[in-house]
Amino acid sequence: MAIKTTAEKLATIQKGYTLEGATIELGAAIIDGELHKDAPVRLPLAMMNRHGLVAGATGTGKTVTLHMMAEQLSTAGVPVFLADIKGDLSGLATAAPGSEKLAARTDSIGQAWQGKSYPVEFLALGGDGVGVPVRATITSFGPILLSRIMELNDTQESSLQLVFYFADKNKLELIDLKDLRAVIQFLTSDEGKEQLAELGGLSKATAGVILRELVNLEAQGLEKFFGEPEFDTAELLRTAPDGRGVISCLELPTLQDRPMLFSTFLMWLLADLFEDLPEAGDLDKPKLVFFLDEAHLLFNGASKAFLSAITTTVRLIRSKGVGIFFVTQTPKDVPAEVLGQLANRVQHALRAFTPEDAKALKATVSTFPVSDYDLEETLTSAGIGEAVITVMNDRGAPTPVALTRLRAPESVMGPSDPALVQGSVGASALLTKYGTAVDNHSAYEKLTGKSATATGPAAPGQPPLPAGAPNQDGQGTGGHADLDAEARRIEEEILGRPSSRPAPTSPAPAEQPRAQAPRQAPQQNAGGGMMGDLGGLLGGALGGGIKSMARSVGTQLGRELLRGVFGTSSRRRR
């Protein structure tokens, strides 16, 4: 093969990244060791729902890359979800100061830099940290994801599915861990022997194992992640009053202590969106871009059923207008079935200090198209803030591989001032909706005859601002009225369903936190023999899930018990 000149390589890059429509600017190409600001590297906004991978060794700049991409997505009116594992993505809410060093870098790549702040909504799992609490009910989380947290084997997972089926059938609402524990204790008690026998495939010994694992979760303090009010994932689709996409930043301060929980909870957010969003086809821009940091945690030790569910979600959610970017160290961290669906690649430097590193390097090189670069050398010599990039162009073909010096973020690359974050959380209209935990009448109370406990404390943060009061950006917040208006827009324009929320009338004072109404349990089908018939069918299924078995029955009860690809369910979809 003839060796190309630098001018020919430059022309290839320039032609390959001449794109139609809106784009995300990634940086400028480096060719034969020389930076070319006249060779910009871009990613078409319309192709971001083809998913992507941001990979590289620790300290090579992956977090800064997704920070920079999130800024531009927000500017383009696209909502973004980020998991803040290291605590430095809160800087998106603060405009960055300029410096001579920064100016030299941005001038070298042709970036017209200006310090800016962005609309950020700070979230925290169960209120563990600063942020609006994100909770899920046990019934919504479902048996497959819960089995992942509890590290159950296939047989135990199948048995847990039967427990969920029993609770659904008998209108026993599973809101928190004590509800699920109460149902299992009932099934293993003398009073519940008959019902346990009707489930067929659920042995008392297996139920005991599940119960012990459940108690272990409670002992680790994980009960605060499950309960009500449950977070509506449609909140992730909001835009700010100025049209910019809201960046939802989920704080994960103790990831190292509970990595399985956090990675599985992120998958629940994505699975719930997958089940709720209508088909959208090809759009000019995605409805949401979801960044999954530390993606290897999703796949470590995952069962075949769990991996299959992830693959299905990634493959199908594209047509619903959602883009997913996996962020990890090497492409080997992502299963081949998932990696094959990631059309956009941003590969930071890799290290080759050990034989295992060398194998990972060769595997990474083999996943790129043929290029004008010696990728083994390029990937081991790339500097911080540089990456090898290839994306899907506006015609659906891969762009030329380009070593790229990446753009600099325009907001702070590090944490925002804690007072600003606290003020932002306190001023959030979501805090009145999700800030106070409630304990409605559910399975535990029904089986034990006890009353529901008092509501929990409000989430940390400053008191919510009155409607119309300025936030930290000096812009007015409409309080609950604005939140309702945005929720109506999301339901009607994005989710494609009629909104049950009343149309706005006149401005009202800010609402106080209130308990969420109890969930409506599925209607119980008449006919005492149905329990035994369905239980026998379900008892023989290992990992098949409630969904496929319920379909085979074809009854109204079966339709009510349908769950999603991960076994998830939602009050909105019942």
XYZ file of C-alpha atoms in Angstrom:
574
model
C 0.000 0.000 0.000
C 1.314 3.418 -0.983
C 2.349 5.685 1.871
C 0.255 8.852 2.011
C 1.734 12.303 2.399
C 0.701 14.537 5.289
C -1.353 16.640 2.889
C -3.225 13.554 1.670
C -3.911 12.430 5.244
C -5.141 15.927 6.092
C -7.473 15.926 3.096
C -8.898 12.548 4.178
C -9.692 13.874 7.664
C -11.165 17.117 6.356
C -13.417 15.338 3.874
C -14.447 12.645 6.380
C -15.584 15.174 8.990
C -17.369 17.577 6.636
C -20.860 16.840 7.925
C -24.354 18.191 7.382
C -26.606 19.237 10.230
C -25.827 20.059 13.861
C -22.688 18.541 15.368
C -20.796 18.157 18.628
C -17.327 19.662 18.176
C -14.742 17.271 19.623
C -11.451 18.971 18.713
C -8.792 19.217 16.001
C -6.839 16.438 14.302
C -3.169 15.667 14.914
C -1.453 14.313 11.800
C 2.169 13.175 11.729
C 2.707 14.843 15.095
C 1.379 18.225 13.994
C -1.889 19.808 15.168
C -4.219 21.065 12.407
C -6.905 23.488 13.532
C -8.230 23.422 9.949
C -9.144 19.741 10.415
C -11.948 19.804 13.010
C -13.247 16.467 14.313
C -16.999 16.369 14.882
C -19.818 14.053 15.910
C -23.235 14.466 14.223
C -25.906 15.230 16.812
C -28.388 13.048 14.927
C -26.074 10.028 15.301
C -25.618 10.207 19.059
C -28.460 7.732 19.559
C -26.213 5.174 17.790
C -24.444 4.975 21.167
C -20.761 5.213 21.909
C -17.731 4.286 23.975
C -15.364 6.585 25.838
C -12.380 4.497 26.950
C -8.853 4.948 28.215
C -6.496 4.363 31.106
C -7.012 6.105 34.435
C -5.984 9.768 34.290
C -6.118 10.165 30.509
C -9.101 12.535 30.492
C -12.265 10.427 30.056
C -14.249 12.437 32.599
C -13.235 15.741 30.976
C -14.368 14.348 27.610
C -17.865 13.527 28.786
C -17.932 16.873 30.640
C -17.185 18.682 27.381
C -19.742 16.620 25.442
C -22.432 17.233 28.075
C -21.935 21.008 27.776
C -22.518 20.993 24.039
C -25.476 18.631 24.270
C -27.108 20.933 26.822
C -26.492 23.947 24.571
C -28.169 22.057 21.716
C -31.260 21.489 23.885
C -30.527 17.822 24.594
C -30.976 16.618 28.215
C -28.027 14.660 29.628
C -27.650 12.121 32.429
C -24.273 11.747 34.166
C -23.171 9.653 37.127
C -20.736 11.730 39.207
C -18.467 9.073 40.670
C -15.456 11.221 41.582
C -17.446 14.284 42.636
C -15.984 16.653 40.036
C -18.866 16.912 37.541
C -20.727 19.386 39.735
C -18.415 21.981 38.164
C -20.836 22.058 35.214
C -22.898 24.517 37.265
C -20.011 27.018 37.538
C -18.447 29.067 34.740
C -14.723 28.363 34.357
C -12.204 31.182 34.764
C -9.863 31.870 31.881
C -6.063 31.656 31.920
C -3.152 32.139 29.534
C -2.488 28.400 29.402
C -6.148 27.695 28.597
C -6.213 30.416 25.936
C -3.134 28.956 24.249
C -4.757 25.509 24.099
C -8.132 26.697 22.814
C -6.520 28.975 20.212
C -4.392 26.074 18.949
C -7.474 24.010 18.075
C -9.612 26.928 16.866
C -12.021 26.863 19.810
C -13.857 30.116 20.548
C -13.817 29.581 24.325
C -16.027 31.428 26.811
C -16.630 30.501 30.451
C -20.227 29.369 31.004
C -22.392 27.648 33.579
C -25.019 25.057 32.668
C -28.403 24.027 34.100
C -27.652 21.107 36.436
C -30.066 19.054 38.541
C -28.229 17.321 41.378
C -29.544 13.883 42.325
C -28.533 11.371 44.994
C -29.539 7.728 45.410
C -31.935 7.614 48.332
C -30.589 10.925 49.611
C -27.146 9.379 50.197
C -25.257 12.603 49.590
C -26.290 16.080 48.497
C -29.022 16.011 45.896
C -32.694 15.339 45.265
C -33.327 11.749 46.446
C -33.788 9.107 43.760
C -35.718 6.082 44.989
C -37.341 3.086 43.341
C -40.013 0.806 44.690
C -39.200 -2.876 44.952
C -41.984 -3.791 42.532
C -40.676 -1.302 39.954
C -37.083 -2.443 40.382
C -38.187 -5.984 39.651
C -36.780 -9.445 40.397
C -33.988 -9.561 37.808
C -32.242 -6.358 38.891
C -32.823 -7.166 42.564
C -31.296 -10.614 42.032
C -28.250 -8.879 40.574
C -27.782 -6.831 43.755
C -28.330 -9.872 45.969
C -25.999 -11.979 43.758
C -28.516 -14.804 43.452
C -27.955 -17.768 41.161
C -30.338 -18.626 38.298
C -32.527 -20.913 40.391
C -32.816 -18.380 43.206
C -33.569 -15.613 40.692
C -36.376 -17.689 39.197
C -37.763 -18.281 42.683
C -37.669 -14.555 43.420
C -39.682 -13.994 40.246
C -42.342 -16.289 41.678
C -42.419 -14.276 44.897
C -43.041 -11.131 42.840
C -45.771 -12.971 40.940
C -47.435 -14.012 44.210
C -47.323 -10.419 45.518
C -48.741 -9.015 42.271
C -51.530 -11.599 42.174
C -52.558 -10.987 45.779
C -52.391 -7.178 45.630
C -49.464 -7.025 48.053
C -47.659 -3.800 47.081
C -43.862 -4.173 47.305
C -42.699 -0.662 48.114
C -39.576 -1.241 50.223
C -37.407 -4.059 51.562
C -39.617 -4.740 54.572
C -42.537 -5.416 52.206
C -40.590 -8.043 50.292
C -39.265 -9.542 53.517
C -42.816 -9.744 54.894
C -44.060 -11.607 51.811
C -41.202 -14.131 51.952
C -41.684 -14.624 55.692
C -45.371 -15.225 55.106
C -44.682 -17.823 52.410
C -42.274 -19.673 54.718
C -44.619 -19.554 57.738
C -47.186 -22.169 58.749
C -49.931 -19.835 57.566
C -48.391 -19.528 54.128
C -47.592 -23.214 53.495
C -50.567 -23.706 51.211
C -49.714 -20.687 49.074
C -46.062 -21.744 48.940
C -47.099 -25.192 47.714
C -49.192 -23.585 44.957
C -46.064 -21.874 43.598
C -44.596 -25.286 42.836
C -41.033 -24.325 41.877
C -40.330 -22.281 45.021
C -38.802 -24.420 47.772
C -38.826 -23.330 51.394
C -35.005 -23.668 51.508
C -34.543 -21.327 48.518
C -36.980 -18.844 50.047
C -34.845 -18.944 53.189
C -31.694 -18.130 51.184
C -33.413 -15.147 49.556
C -34.652 -13.974 52.943
C -31.147 -14.105 54.428
C -29.737 -12.113 51.495
C -32.510 -9.592 51.951
C -31.658 -9.193 55.613
C -28.011 -8.657 54.582
C -29.083 -5.763 52.363
C -30.932 -4.190 55.258
C -27.909 -4.683 57.509
C -25.824 -2.716 54.982
C -28.257 0.197 55.197
C -29.603 -0.185 51.675
C -33.255 0.162 52.658
C -33.140 3.921 51.998
C -32.683 3.325 48.263
C -36.068 1.611 48.006
C -39.353 3.337 48.760
C -41.594 6.206 47.823
C -41.959 8.712 46.336
C -40.488 6.827 43.398
C -38.427 8.854 40.948
C -40.114 9.347 37.586
C -37.412 8.866 34.958
C -39.252 11.315 32.685
C -37.660 13.997 34.893
C -34.419 13.239 33.024
C -35.962 14.590 29.804
C -36.445 18.176 30.981
C -35.145 21.359 29.386
C -34.399 24.656 31.123
C -36.531 27.791 30.500
C -33.870 29.075 28.083
C -34.163 25.912 25.968
C -30.930 24.258 27.083
C -31.075 20.612 28.112
C -31.000 19.945 31.844
C -27.928 17.970 32.929
C -29.008 15.466 35.590
C -25.965 14.712 37.731
C -26.337 11.685 40.010
C -23.896 11.767 42.904
C -22.288 8.413 43.737
C -19.937 9.252 46.622
C -19.674 5.706 48.017
C -19.456 3.724 44.789
C -16.413 1.807 46.000
C -18.448 0.428 48.925
C -21.454 -0.767 46.893
C -20.511 -0.924 43.201
C -23.083 -3.597 42.347
C -25.937 -1.563 43.780
C -25.029 1.650 41.970
C -24.393 0.069 38.575
C -27.657 -1.884 38.808
C -29.573 1.215 39.888
C -28.302 3.048 36.804
C -29.556 0.158 34.703
C -32.976 0.524 36.354
C -33.114 4.174 35.281
C -32.309 3.178 31.718
C -34.696 0.210 31.704
C -37.545 2.365 33.010
C -36.947 4.893 30.227
C -36.831 2.068 27.699
C -40.248 0.784 28.786
C -41.843 4.249 29.005
C -40.677 6.005 25.837
C -42.560 5.571 22.538
C -40.870 4.720 19.262
C -39.416 7.848 17.660
C -37.411 6.731 14.618
C -34.614 8.934 13.313
C -34.495 12.377 14.931
C -32.436 15.505 14.291
C -31.192 15.218 17.868
C -31.656 12.651 20.634
C -34.209 13.040 23.421
C -31.561 12.151 26.002
C -27.913 11.099 26.127
C -27.079 8.766 28.995
C -23.439 8.386 30.117
C -22.701 5.164 32.034
C -19.386 5.695 33.828
C -17.406 2.730 35.234
C -19.350 0.582 32.766
C -17.361 -2.559 33.582
C -19.292 -2.754 36.872
C -22.425 -3.589 34.889
C -20.891 -6.661 33.348
C -18.613 -8.154 36.019
C -20.087 -11.502 37.032
C -23.357 -10.800 35.219
C -25.640 -13.724 34.345
C -26.483 -14.566 30.744
C -30.042 -13.333 31.302
C -28.806 -9.999 32.624
C -26.355 -9.526 29.741
C -29.079 -10.430 27.273
C -31.360 -7.809 28.815
C -28.649 -5.132 28.559
C -27.993 -6.042 24.921
C -31.693 -5.860 24.095
C -32.051 -2.478 25.801
C -29.036 -0.989 23.996
C -30.204 -2.313 20.641
C -33.811 -1.127 20.904
C -33.624 2.116 22.879
C -31.880 3.783 19.925
C -35.201 3.945 18.061
C -36.719 5.709 21.083
C -34.292 8.602 20.747
C -31.897 7.785 23.600
C -28.126 7.561 23.163
C -25.972 5.589 25.607
C -22.245 6.180 26.045
C -20.320 3.579 28.028
C -17.299 4.988 29.861
C -14.623 2.497 30.912
C -10.917 1.672 30.622
C -10.745 -0.700 27.636
C -13.224 -2.017 25.064
C -12.609 -5.468 26.575
C -14.671 -4.350 29.575
C -17.774 -4.358 27.360
C -19.209 -7.654 25.990
C -18.880 -8.109 22.233
C -22.675 -8.125 21.774
C -22.877 -4.635 23.287
C -19.607 -3.303 21.848
C -20.806 -4.122 18.338
C -23.638 -1.615 18.768
C -21.439 1.315 19.820
C -20.900 3.308 16.633
C -19.076 6.307 18.142
C -15.627 5.738 19.648
C -13.457 8.090 21.708
C -10.368 6.138 22.756
C -7.932 7.828 25.120
C -4.410 6.546 25.756
C -3.783 2.997 26.933
C -0.840 1.674 28.919
C 1.111 -1.470 28.021
C 3.126 -2.131 31.182
C 2.178 -5.811 31.516
C 1.514 -8.732 29.141
C -2.189 -8.375 29.966
C -2.026 -4.688 29.025
C -0.381 -5.608 25.724
C -3.217 -8.037 24.927
C -5.786 -5.361 25.730
C -3.964 -2.915 23.449
C -3.971 -5.328 20.500
C -7.645 -6.104 21.089
C -8.471 -2.389 21.102
C -6.557 -1.736 17.870
C -8.416 -4.593 16.167
C -11.767 -2.886 16.801
C -10.887 0.239 14.763
C -11.260 0.638 10.986
C -8.117 0.611 8.845
C -6.420 3.986 9.210
C -3.365 6.079 8.357
C -2.121 5.791 11.947
C 0.037 3.178 13.623
C -2.588 2.735 16.332
C -0.479 0.645 18.706
C 2.075 3.435 18.856
C -0.525 6.220 18.805
C -2.598 4.801 21.640
C 0.398 4.367 23.927
C 1.868 7.812 23.208
C -1.273 10.010 23.170
C -1.184 12.782 25.758
C -3.751 13.788 28.350
C -6.704 15.408 26.602
C -6.002 13.586 23.334
C -7.947 10.654 21.911
C -8.278 8.479 18.830
C -11.749 9.038 17.384
C -14.019 7.496 14.803
C -17.780 8.153 14.716
C -20.765 7.478 12.483
C -21.199 10.203 9.893
C -24.532 11.626 8.746
C -24.776 8.919 6.065
C -24.331 6.087 8.552
C -20.731 5.234 7.624
C -17.677 5.378 9.929
C -15.542 8.489 9.716
C -11.747 8.261 9.246
C -9.788 7.483 12.398
C -8.316 10.718 13.768
C -5.965 11.388 16.653
C -7.625 14.446 18.176
C -6.702 17.151 20.646
C -9.979 17.606 22.473
C -11.875 20.797 23.246
C -11.656 22.338 26.689
C -14.803 22.502 28.853
C -16.246 25.970 29.442
C -17.365 25.202 32.984
C -15.195 24.282 35.962
C -13.267 20.996 35.623
C -13.779 20.043 39.256
C -16.406 20.393 41.972
C -18.548 23.493 42.322
C -18.637 25.353 45.618
C -20.642 23.225 48.113
C -22.813 26.226 48.975
C -23.818 26.573 45.324
C -24.727 22.885 45.113
C -26.717 23.052 48.358
C -28.517 26.153 47.131
C -29.299 24.527 43.792
C -30.756 21.456 45.499
C -32.764 23.570 47.923
C -34.152 25.674 45.051
C -35.072 22.642 42.936
C -38.773 22.136 42.293
C -38.049 18.388 42.405
C -37.217 18.614 46.106
C -40.857 19.275 47.011
C -41.834 16.202 45.011
C -39.168 13.721 46.109
C -37.486 15.276 49.146
C -39.555 13.610 51.869
C -39.752 9.823 52.114
C -43.236 8.388 52.673
C -44.386 4.968 53.844
C -47.774 4.103 52.398
C -49.927 1.118 53.340
C -48.409 -1.841 51.504
C -47.558 -5.552 51.822
C -45.873 -5.263 55.237
C -48.849 -3.542 56.812
C -51.347 -5.897 55.140
C -49.559 -9.043 56.309
C -48.684 -7.854 59.818
C -51.721 -5.710 60.544
C -49.512 -2.799 61.560
C -50.000 0.835 60.602
C -47.689 2.628 58.188
C -44.795 4.419 59.843
C -44.341 8.176 59.816
C -42.804 9.855 56.798
C -39.049 10.277 56.745
C -37.022 13.464 56.941
C -36.676 15.821 54.017
C -33.603 15.605 51.860
C -30.603 17.781 52.767
C -30.451 21.210 51.192
C -31.673 24.726 51.655
C -35.442 25.361 51.921
C -37.041 25.598 48.464
C -37.262 29.095 47.052
C -40.698 30.660 46.586
C -42.153 30.555 43.117
C -40.529 33.149 40.905
C -37.544 33.658 43.198
C -34.156 33.880 41.425
C -31.869 30.881 41.501
C -28.074 30.951 41.560
C -28.013 31.934 37.874
C -30.276 34.896 38.575
C -33.137 33.347 36.617
C -36.634 32.950 38.028
C -37.851 29.543 39.091
C -41.493 28.792 38.605
C -41.571 26.351 41.519
C -44.109 23.531 41.338
C -46.162 25.251 38.629
C -43.207 25.321 36.225
C -42.381 21.713 37.093
C -45.961 20.671 36.302
C -45.852 22.557 33.008
C -42.600 20.847 32.018
C -44.010 17.481 33.097
C -47.057 18.063 30.854
C -44.770 18.917 27.947
C -42.721 15.751 28.425
C -45.812 13.555 28.678
C -47.530 15.010 25.632
C -44.616 15.799 23.296
C -41.979 13.203 24.215
C -43.773 10.291 25.845
C -46.733 10.642 23.473
C -49.450 10.164 26.082
C -52.235 12.470 27.337
C -51.263 14.322 30.487
C -53.421 13.935 33.571
C -52.016 17.140 35.057
C -54.385 20.134 35.174
C -53.745 23.041 32.847
C -52.178 26.080 34.537
C -54.588 28.667 35.895
C -53.052 31.324 38.081
C -49.774 31.384 39.986
C -50.024 29.501 43.264
C -47.776 29.560 46.323
C -45.052 26.950 46.513
C -46.447 23.598 47.646
C -45.231 21.739 50.669
C -43.954 18.163 50.383
C -46.790 15.707 50.488
C -47.133 11.960 50.657
C -47.610 10.154 47.394
C -50.971 8.464 46.950
C -50.942 4.703 47.562
C -50.381 2.629 44.469
C -53.284 0.940 42.774
C -52.745 -2.784 42.822
C -53.678 -4.861 39.771
C -57.263 -6.141 39.652
C -57.484 -9.680 40.954
C -58.961 -12.090 38.460
C -61.775 -14.305 39.621
C -61.256 -18.039 39.652
C -59.411 -19.803 42.461
C -57.723 -22.305 40.151
C -55.770 -19.648 38.253
C -53.155 -19.378 41.003
C -52.259 -23.035 40.823
C -52.209 -23.117 37.021
C -49.985 -20.035 36.665
C -47.823 -21.089 39.587
C -47.160 -24.479 38.024
C -46.228 -22.904 34.696
C -43.965 -20.311 36.290
C -42.372 -22.811 38.656
C -40.718 -24.621 35.768
C -39.155 -21.515 34.228
C -35.575 -20.630 35.113
C -34.779 -17.070 34.103
C -37.609 -16.918 31.593
C -39.258 -14.167 33.611
C -42.848 -13.340 34.353
C -43.355 -11.597 31.019
C -43.074 -14.585 28.675
C -45.050 -16.933 30.916
C -47.840 -14.434 31.461
C -48.105 -13.999 27.700
C -48.564 -17.747 27.253
C -51.641 -17.665 29.489
C -53.304 -14.821 27.599
C -55.684 -13.804 30.419
C -56.480 -10.317 31.671
C -54.485 -11.156 34.798
C -51.527 -12.139 32.653
C -51.648 -8.831 30.811
C -51.678 -6.915 34.096
C -48.589 -8.742 35.317
C -46.427 -8.087 32.271
C -43.016 -6.763 33.190
C -40.256 -5.233 31.133
C -37.126 -6.796 29.709
C -35.444 -6.595 33.140
C -38.573 -7.690 34.991
C -39.248 -4.026 35.833
C -42.715 -2.607 36.345
C -44.099 0.864 36.873
C -47.251 2.441 38.187
C -47.321 4.587 35.029
C -47.469 1.515 32.775
C -50.025 -0.513 34.750
